[in-house]
Amino acid sequence: MLTGSIVALITPMDSKGNICKISLKKLITYHMQNNTKAIVTVGTTGESSTLTPEEHHYLVLQTIDFSQGKIPIIAGTGANSTGEAILLTKKIENTGIAACLTVTPYYNKPTQKGLYQHFKSIAESTNIPQILYNVPTRTGCDILPETVIKLSRIHNIIGIKEATGDLSRVYQIKKKVQKDFILLSGDDNTALDFIQLGGDGVISVTANIEAKKMATMCDLALNKDFSNARLINSELTPIHKALFLEPNPIPVKWAAWKLGLIKRNNLRLPLTQLSKNSKNIINKVINKSHIIM
């Protein structure tokens, strides 16, 4: 099972705005050394919406190559067009990918029936395990628990990244799905509570710069040692909050650069550089948390 601390990996870029292989390899090595359980590449944090289809495919293949089979790789393959999502998915078949993370189709505002048919069509086009991704604040589209439950009956839909921050969703979904259906939080700030209510882990932004603590916190929580998990989470909470002072991944990419995990802090428009005020706040949080790479 894909459980525990899973990183929503940033996409490092060089001085020309191209994918930086050197920094990518360094990031993957960092996560393999610090007990991250899996890597999500080309997700929201990975700036998937600004990458070309060719870059998308290249980044997935490079991530698989650099991981050397030592850590599962999950690829973001969602799109607001069902046909495009199927093409992105089929293109990475037979690459060794562990699963696909498929976001709800943004902008279209489909009905629950439309969402069901969208994910069903993608799942039926491939044998790659599928993880649903629900993030209404980004997409303007909310896949409701009853639709998730219905989709969970499709053999290769294996879980959901639930990023609403609504903790009641854990119980609503968990009570009506099979025991092996994976429930992952998409919200670092409530991830510990999510696990305590029956979730299986988190796809984390914070893990980009605090991989070991996130992994340890999740492991403790999954082993029901919530008192020690909360001690670690109390140290992580200021970081969770600081990394969302501006739209993700603007803050976390700057923090990763500041800590030397990536060579350059380059983003693609329409994302812009972190403001001076946010830099000062994040810098103070990093120093207070004694994050050293």
C-alpha positions as a printed NumPy array, in Angstrom:
array([[  0.   ,   0.   ,   0.   ],
       [  1.067,   3.586,  -0.69 ],
       [  0.854,   4.957,   2.832],
       [  2.651,   7.296,   5.221],
       [  4.473,  10.436,   4.088],
       [  4.359,  10.814,   0.303],
       [  5.964,  13.939,  -1.136],
       [  4.273,  16.156,  -3.717],
       [  7.58 ,  16.855,  -5.43 ],
       [  8.524,  20.275,  -6.786],
       [  9.867,  20.458, -10.351],
       [ 13.347,  22.047, -10.354],
       [ 14.188,  24.257, -13.336],
       [ 17.486,  25.613, -14.63 ],
       [ 18.448,  29.165, -15.635],
       [ 16.632,  28.763, -18.966],
       [ 13.467,  27.434, -17.357],
       [ 14.046,  23.837, -18.433],
       [ 13.829,  20.835, -16.111],
       [ 17.04 ,  20.613, -14.074],
       [ 18.202,  16.984, -13.974],
       [ 20.929,  17.659, -11.401],
       [ 18.497,  19.129,  -8.867],
       [ 15.871,  16.48 ,  -9.644],
       [ 18.31 ,  13.701,  -8.835],
       [ 19.328,  15.486,  -5.623],
       [ 15.696,  15.8  ,  -4.527],
       [ 14.954,  12.137,  -5.169],
       [ 18.093,  11.056,  -3.31 ],
       [ 17.063,  13.277,  -0.385],
       [ 13.688,  11.538,  -0.149],
       [ 15.149,   8.052,  -0.439],
       [ 17.526,   8.869,   2.411],
       [ 14.842,  10.339,   4.672],
       [ 12.179,   7.627,   4.629],
       [  9.645,   9.276,   2.32 ],
       [  7.368,   6.409,   1.309],
       [  6.61 ,   7.488,  -2.285],
       [  7.062,  10.425,  -4.66 ],
       [  4.326,  12.197,  -6.605],
       [  5.79 ,  13.774,  -9.717],
       [  4.027,  16.201, -12.072],
       [  1.35 ,  17.097,  -9.546],
       [  0.071,  20.528,  -8.539],
       [  3.255,  21.215,  -6.542],
       [  5.246,  20.054,  -9.562],
       [  3.738,  22.816, -11.734],
       [  2.099,  20.276, -14.024],
       [ -0.208,  22.863, -15.563],
       [  2.754,  24.776, -17.029],
       [  4.598,  21.771, -18.487],
       [  4.262,  20.628, -22.083],
       [  3.119,  17.019, -22.721],
       [  6.692,  16.194, -23.761],
       [  8.128,  17.651, -20.537],
       [  5.451,  15.826, -18.531],
       [  6.516,  12.48 , -20.007],
       [ 10.224,  13.291, -19.69 ],
       [  9.873,  14.247, -16.018],
       [  8.035,  11.018, -15.186],
       [ 10.708,   8.92 , -16.918],
       [ 13.578,  10.816, -15.252],
       [ 11.982,  10.433, -11.818],
       [ 11.578,   6.689, -12.346],
       [ 15.164,   6.423, -13.59 ],
       [ 16.679,   8.359, -10.671],
       [ 14.639,   6.419,  -8.097],
       [ 16.272,   3.146,  -9.252],
       [ 13.248,   1.161,  -8.099],
       [ 13.959,   2.048,  -4.47 ],
       [ 10.888,   4.238,  -3.923],
       [  7.439,   4.082,  -5.598],
       [  6.699,   6.84 ,  -8.111],
       [  3.176,   8.19 ,  -8.605],
       [  2.562,  10.311, -11.695],
       [  0.066,  13.127, -11.946],
       [ -1.951,  12.406, -15.095],
       [ -5.098,  14.455, -14.592],
       [ -6.613,  16.872, -17.097],
       [ -9.908,  18.683, -17.589],
       [-10.373,  16.672, -20.78 ],
       [-11.068,  12.971, -20.271],
       [ -9.367,  12.165, -23.563],
       [ -6.215,  14.055, -22.598],
       [ -6.074,  12.337, -19.205],
       [ -6.31 ,   8.961, -20.946],
       [ -3.492,   9.903, -23.345],
       [ -1.243,  11.045, -20.476],
       [ -1.989,   7.805, -18.627],
       [ -1.443,   5.44 , -21.53 ],
       [  1.832,   7.142, -22.439],
       [  3.403,   5.998, -19.151],
       [  2.222,   2.398, -19.252],
       [  5.018,  -0.164, -18.888],
       [  7.384,   2.395, -17.347],
       [  7.372,   0.965, -13.809],
       [  5.07 ,   3.68 , -12.454],
       [  3.345,   2.643,  -9.194],
       [  0.121,   4.602,  -9.714],
       [ -1.451,   7.648, -11.331],
       [ -2.835,  10.607,  -9.391],
       [ -5.792,  11.965, -11.339],
       [ -7.235,  15.334, -10.388],
       [-10.901,  16.188, -10.833],
       [-11.443,  17.95 , -14.186],
       [-11.031,  21.661, -13.506],
       [-12.96 ,  24.537, -15.118],
       [-15.665,  22.311, -16.672],
       [-17.652,  21.94 , -13.426],
       [-19.041,  18.482, -14.264],
       [-21.907,  16.868, -12.37 ],
       [-21.282,  13.899, -10.07 ],
       [-22.443,  11.684, -12.947],
       [-19.883,  13.36 , -15.201],
       [-17.146,  12.85 , -12.604],
       [-18.025,   9.181, -12.289],
       [-17.899,   8.666, -16.046],
       [-14.638,  10.65 , -16.317],
       [-12.748,   8.538, -13.786],
       [-14.381,   5.299, -14.933],
       [-13.267,   5.945, -18.519],
       [ -9.678,   6.632, -17.437],
       [ -9.531,   3.55 , -15.204],
       [-10.943,   1.299, -17.909],
       [ -8.33 ,   2.507, -20.408],
       [ -5.373,   1.184, -18.391],
       [ -4.188,  -1.344, -15.838],
       [ -2.194,   1.288, -13.896],
       [ -3.627,   1.786, -10.38 ],
       [ -5.519,   5.079, -10.11 ],
       [ -5.67 ,   7.475,  -7.15 ],
       [ -8.428,  10.082,  -7.315],
       [ -7.442,  13.644,  -6.407],
       [-10.02 ,  15.99 ,  -4.935],
       [ -8.95 ,  19.629,  -4.451],
       [-11.995,  21.904,  -4.932],
       [-10.122,  25.091,  -3.99 ],
       [ -8.002,  24.589,  -7.105],
       [-10.468,  23.026,  -9.521],
       [-13.883,  24.446,  -8.622],
       [-15.062,  20.836,  -8.623],
       [-15.803,  18.576,  -5.627],
       [-16.104,  14.809,  -5.943],
       [-18.541,  13.846,  -3.195],
       [-18.104,  10.803,  -0.901],
       [-20.941,   8.864,  -2.53 ],
       [-19.238,   9.204,  -5.929],
       [-15.884,   8.143,  -4.452],
       [-17.54 ,   5.085,  -2.905],
       [-19.079,   4.141,  -6.247],
       [-15.749,   4.589,  -8.05 ],
       [-13.91 ,   2.506,  -5.43 ],
       [-15.684,  -0.571,  -6.812],
       [-13.668,  -0.264, -10.035],
       [-10.764,  -2.689,  -9.553],
       [ -7.85 ,  -0.356, -10.337],
       [ -9.149,   2.75 ,  -8.533],
       [ -7.215,   2.161,  -5.337],
       [ -7.533,   5.368,  -3.319],
       [ -8.094,   9.095,  -3.058],
       [ -6.076,  12.164,  -2.161],
       [ -8.671,  14.193,  -0.265],
       [ -7.562,  17.818,  -0.068],
       [-10.733,  19.549,   1.06 ],
       [ -9.551,  19.752,   4.679],
       [-12.992,  18.385,   5.635],
       [-12.116,  15.671,   8.131],
       [-15.641,  14.27 ,   8.119],
       [-14.879,  12.89 ,   4.656],
       [-12.575,  10.256,   6.182],
       [-15.414,   8.536,   8.045],
       [-17.946,   9.07 ,   5.253],
       [-15.721,   7.306,   2.733],
       [-13.992,   4.746,   4.952],
       [-17.165,   3.155,   6.299],
       [-18.342,   2.158,   2.803],
       [-15.18 ,   1.184,   0.908],
       [-13.028,  -1.944,   1.042],
       [-10.339,  -2.022,   3.725],
       [ -7.539,  -1.749,   1.174],
       [ -8.882,   1.494,  -0.366],
       [ -6.231,   4.123,   0.433],
       [ -7.231,   7.434,   2.027],
       [ -4.557,  10.113,   1.741],
       [ -4.756,  13.647,   3.062],
       [ -3.88 ,  16.491,   0.725],
       [ -3.644,  19.021,   3.538],
       [ -0.478,  19.029,   5.681],
       [ -2.056,  21.098,   8.42 ],
       [ -4.762,  18.492,   9.18 ],
       [ -2.868,  15.366,   8.077],
       [ -2.29 ,  14.022,  11.588],
       [ -5.981,  14.331,  12.467],
       [ -6.815,  12.725,   9.108],
       [ -4.663,   9.697,   9.977],
       [ -6.049,   9.479,  13.502],
       [ -9.561,   9.302,  12.045],
       [ -8.584,   6.352,   9.871],
       [ -6.567,   7.804,   6.985],
       [ -3.488,   6.113,   5.588],
       [ -1.099,   9.028,   5.094],
       [ -0.546,  12.335,   3.352],
       [  0.659,  13.625,   0.004],
       [  2.726,  16.41 ,   1.477],
       [  4.106,  19.781,   0.415],
       [  6.036,  20.172,   3.678],
       [  7.904,  16.914,   3.023],
       [  9.822,  18.732,   0.268],
       [ 11.907,  20.403,   2.979],
       [ 11.157,  18.354,   6.123],
       [ 11.062,  14.816,   4.747],
       [ 12.365,  13.004,   7.828],
       [ 10.049,  14.689,  10.332],
       [  7.017,  14.18 ,   8.097],
       [  7.898,  10.502,   7.67 ],
       [  8.441,  10.01 ,  11.392],
       [  5.215,  11.809,  12.31 ],
       [  3.195,   9.685,   9.88 ],
       [  4.856,   6.435,  10.988],
       [  4.091,   7.194,  14.639],
       [  0.481,   8.068,  13.837],
       [ -0.038,   4.941,  11.727],
       [  1.305,   2.942,  14.673],
       [ -1.201,   4.786,  16.887],
       [  1.464,   6.59 ,  18.916],
       [ -0.455,   9.833,  18.667],
       [  1.144,  11.57 ,  21.668],
       [  4.62 ,  11.478,  20.086],
       [  3.202,  12.155,  16.646],
       [  1.616,  15.331,  18.016],
       [  4.913,  16.487,  19.496],
       [  6.515,  16.318,  16.066],
       [  3.473,  17.829,  14.384],
       [  3.634,  20.802,  16.734],
       [  7.13 ,  21.479,  15.361],
       [  5.879,  21.114,  11.788],
       [  2.753,  23.277,  12.112],
       [  4.525,  26.656,  11.606],
       [  6.123,  25.23 ,   8.453],
       [  2.787,  23.909,   7.151],
       [  1.32 ,  27.39 ,   7.525],
       [  4.331,  29.282,   6.153],
       [  4.398,  27.2  ,   2.966],
       [  0.924,  28.411,   2.095],
       [  1.44 ,  32.128,   2.646],
       [  1.215,  32.39 ,  -1.139],
       [ -0.119,  29.93 ,  -3.724],
       [  1.677,  26.588,  -3.767],
       [  4.4  ,  25.915,  -4.971],
       [  5.747,  29.483,  -4.772],
       [  6.778,  29.331,  -1.07 ],
       [  8.039,  25.728,  -0.971],
       [ 10.159,  26.172,  -4.072],
       [ 11.828,  29.251,  -2.57 ],
       [ 12.397,  27.355,   0.698],
       [ 13.927,  24.382,  -1.137],
       [ 16.283,  26.743,  -2.946],
       [ 17.156,  28.564,   0.288],
       [ 18.052,  25.233,   1.878],
       [ 20.198,  24.171,  -1.083],
       [ 17.985,  21.363,  -2.319],
       [ 17.657,  22.922,  -5.779],
       [ 20.159,  25.058,  -7.711],
       [ 17.733,  27.781,  -8.804],
       [ 14.378,  29.136,  -7.677],
       [ 12.744,  29.317, -11.099],
       [  8.994,  29.2  , -11.702],
       [  6.921,  29.54 , -14.843],
       [  4.361,  32.217, -15.455],
       [  1.718,  32.852, -14.339],
       [  3.501,  31.914, -11.096],
       [  5.734,  34.704,  -9.831],
       [  8.488,  35.02 ,  -7.247],
       [  7.798,  35.001,  -3.522],
       [  7.228,  38.414,  -1.973],
       [  9.821,  39.963,   0.344],
       [  7.466,  39.822,   3.328],
       [  6.789,  36.106,   2.822],
       [ 10.507,  35.413,   2.409],
       [ 11.188,  37.029,   5.781],
       [  8.484,  34.964,   7.491],
       [  9.567,  31.659,   5.931],
       [ 13.211,  32.388,   6.686],
       [ 12.377,  32.914,  10.356],
       [ 10.375,  29.662,  10.438],
       [ 13.228,  27.724,   8.794],
       [ 15.778,  29.128,  11.239],
       [ 13.561,  28.504,  14.26 ],
       [ 12.886,  24.931,  13.131],
       [ 16.635,  24.335,  12.653],
       [ 16.156,  22.82 ,   9.206],
       [ 19.58 ,  21.818,   7.923],
       [ 20.212,  19.906,   4.705]])
